[in-house]
Amino acid sequence: MNRREFAKLAAAAGVAGAAEIPWGITRAVGQTRGGTLNAIIQPEPPVLVTAINQQQPTLTLGGKIYEGLLRYSTDLKPMPGLAQSWTISPDARTYTFKLFPNITFHDGKPCTAEDVIFTCTKMLMETHPRARGTFQRVEKAEAPDPLTVVFTLKEPFAPFLSSFDCTTTPIQPKHIYDGTDYRNNPANARAIGTGPFKLKEWVRGSHIHLAKHEGYYRQGEPHLDEIIYRIIPDAASRSVALEKGTVQLTQWTDVEFFDVTRLKGLPHLEMTTQGYELFAPHLWVELNNRVAPMNDKRFRQAVAHAIDKTAMKNRVFFGLGKEATGPISSKTRFYDGNVKKYEYSLEKARALLDDMGLKAGPGGKRVTIKFLVVPFGEIWQRIAEFVRQSLGRVGIEVVLEGTDVAGWGQKVSNWEYEMTSNLLYQLGDPALGVSRTYVTSNIRKGVLFSNTQGYSNPEADKLWEAAAVATDDAKRQELYSQVQKIVVEDMPVVWLIEQDYPTFYDKKLKNVITSGIGVHETFGAVRFG
Amino acid sequence: MDTIRAFSRHPSGMIGLAILLVVLVLAVLAPVLYPEDPWEMVGRPFAPPLTDGFLLGSDTLGRDVAAGIIHGTRVSLTIGVTSTLAAVLIGVLIGAMAGYWGGRVDDFLMRVTELFQTIPGFILAILLVATLGPSLVNVIVAISVVSWPPLARLTRAEFLRLRGREFVQAAACQGETPLQVVLRHILPNAISPIIVTGSLTIASAILIESALSFMGLGDPNAMSWGFMVGAARTVIRQAWWMSVFPGIAILLTVLAINLLGEGLNDTLNPRNARSGRH
């Protein structure tokens, strides 16, 4: 075989390979059923079972395979999921869910109330920390008939109904997992759920191929025949794939912030920042409240006045996101914007610092603070640099300290830092994702993403607790409005940005973002044209 | 004087010296040329060169690239020179002891040196900075630690060559202490190759520092060229100027030092000088 023949053969092989795994849009124009969606997943998830692993890529992919009892609209109201209806008893302790009939797992076995109870009270209690926080409040779970699940709580817990999305409570098959070592069950490789798509093939380092679940209980769904998640580790290659139409969907950080403006201008693409409401990532500067002068709220308020959040949004996040005003994100329920405002004002910042006796020394310097740079990538470095320059203007000298991922986690969780930045998900309800950062009972040494800054205000503690167990939404709003006023006055951390992430998709693709978990949704309704 | 005259007739050496002098002047004049902190976000982000008053454009946060380069000169030169001085000190000390005493001392010291030589220098530097933490001092320490072995071997070779010479033996016979013999007689005769190698070590030190900063292991408070290229890498499609100009700065400085080192080598080495190549 000479070189020319070899080249022909290689080309033929390439074509054959491409035919097996279609790239780009394959269906005919005008057709609304069928077709292949090409999307991106990065980094490659270690496993697809969302009950066992809750990293972002796992949740994105697992959302197609596993379902929860409920779904949530973009304003976080519950909608039917596996459960077609639900009722809450007047004492707010008993929740009754009615499942849809004819739900089947990918292996053909029916999914019943027993699977739901097994998932919530046994499996997730062991494997899913976030779900454990909710289901440890369950006194008993019963199945009066195969399509009815009744949870009785030890005491009322308002966000209970907010805990049934597929990322928090993915229903698992009891017949596969009961009595086994969940994490090492060989069935994990098959990822058996009830979702509209099932795992067909997983080529490590290349792609994950999902195919239609023929026995899906929702009539007419899914519209798509298959979804192929391609693993593309390089950011520039991901942008090119989207630009050229070889993939039709990207989410989270697939497209880097600086590329958003350019891609937004492309005629075949649609960009939205909706579909992240349940997560509502909230970014702040964390100040160790134990260390002087950060133990004085006037200092923390001065920091809030000294940082121009709009400029940070525009320069660091290229215009994506929204200036945060307090502990609760405006995308989360019970947000109240009617709180003390900390507008960008160097005079006010200086006045507060003067007032607390931190006078400017030679060169205008008042104090030196060490800032631990978060080692999760470039954007965090830019945030740190922005904070340093901002605070330098009012005489707070910030010295950046580099560290690695393990070092950052260790120093922050053991309170051995002065200043850093942090980002937490709000998880749909202040009692699930917000209060954990501010209540005294969650000051736990060695635990990351707890109240690591050491803020404590007994009055606020009472309100957080009361709002978590109150069952009337109006009452909860009142309590949360009060606590937001107190916490914003105390300024335990300096809130910066409610982060937005861009989801890009081909304009021919419909029904992509239908809920508050956006791209993590089942995609049963997603279709071309 | 002869050496200086010979060097002044060495064309590439003089070019190197000229570029290096410009770099030095810029480093000295940095606070005058750009009195603002180079980290200060002074204008519009992503401004191309020669717009909005930016000579070389601005970066993602609206910082002046030209100011960064000028102030980066100080960082790069400081790290280059300090770490080289430290490396020369360690290298000459170890090489001198090994070469002068020979025998077991030599064996021991050379095995240690080889230990360092077998580990790839840059990897060791990464390891050291990652363990000690990224700061200016630690970067200097890391670069010195990986740079001294060639200097030690060179010094040892020179000392081995010189210590059997008559004038050295005569000095020892006159009762001079080993320290006096080394400092007055051997070292002055061994110094020119050490100077040449040392000057080249500065260039490689600057490169190592740039590479470390590029990978995010530089001092996060020091505006250095490697950091600038590293921070600009992701936006190279939108803003070429953010990586190109600091890259050129690294290129010119390292080239200048190499040219200068070569020039020194040609003029200081008596064999080359006598062969009348210039």
Coordinates of C-alpha atoms in Angstrom, one line a residue, chain A residues 236 240 243 258-259 262 315-316 318 378 381-382 385-386 388-390 393 398-403, chain B residues 37 39-46 60-63 134 220-221 227 230-231 233-235 237-238:
Chain A
A236 CA -11.2 27.4 22.6
V240 CA -15.3 26.6 17.8
E243 CA -19.6 28.4 16.3
F258 CA -14.9 36.7 27.6
D259 CA -16.2 34.7 24.6
R262 CA -18.7 37.3 20.5
R315 CA -14.6 43.9 34.0
V316 CA -14.3 40.5 35.6
F318 CA -17.9 40.7 31.1
E378 CA -8.3 32.6 36.4
Q381 CA -7.4 35.6 40.4
R382 CA -9.1 38.5 38.7
E385 CA -6.8 41.6 41.9
F386 CA -10.0 43.7 41.7
R388 CA -6.9 44.5 46.1
Q389 CA -7.0 47.5 43.9
S390 CA -10.4 48.6 45.2
R393 CA -7.8 53.2 47.2
V398 CA -4.3 43.8 50.5
V399 CA -1.5 41.2 50.0
L400 CA -2.5 38.3 47.8
E401 CA -1.5 34.8 48.9
G402 CA -1.4 31.9 46.5
T403 CA -2.3 28.4 47.5
Chain B
D37 CA 0.5 51.3 40.3
W39 CA -2.2 46.9 38.8
E40 CA -4.4 50.0 38.8
M41 CA -7.4 49.6 36.5
V42 CA -6.9 53.0 34.7
G43 CA -9.2 52.7 31.7
R44 CA -11.4 50.8 29.4
P45 CA -10.7 47.0 29.3
F46 CA -9.5 45.5 26.0
T60 CA -9.1 42.4 30.6
L61 CA -9.4 44.6 33.7
G62 CA -8.4 47.8 32.0
R63 CA -4.8 47.8 33.2
P134 CA 4.4 31.4 45.7
P220 CA 0.5 37.2 42.9
N221 CA 1.5 40.7 44.1
F227 CA 2.2 36.6 34.7
G230 CA -0.3 33.8 31.4
A231 CA -3.2 36.1 32.2
R233 CA -3.3 33.5 27.1
T234 CA -7.1 32.8 27.2
V235 CA -8.1 36.0 25.4
R237 CA -8.1 35.7 20.0
Q238 CA -9.6 39.0 21.2

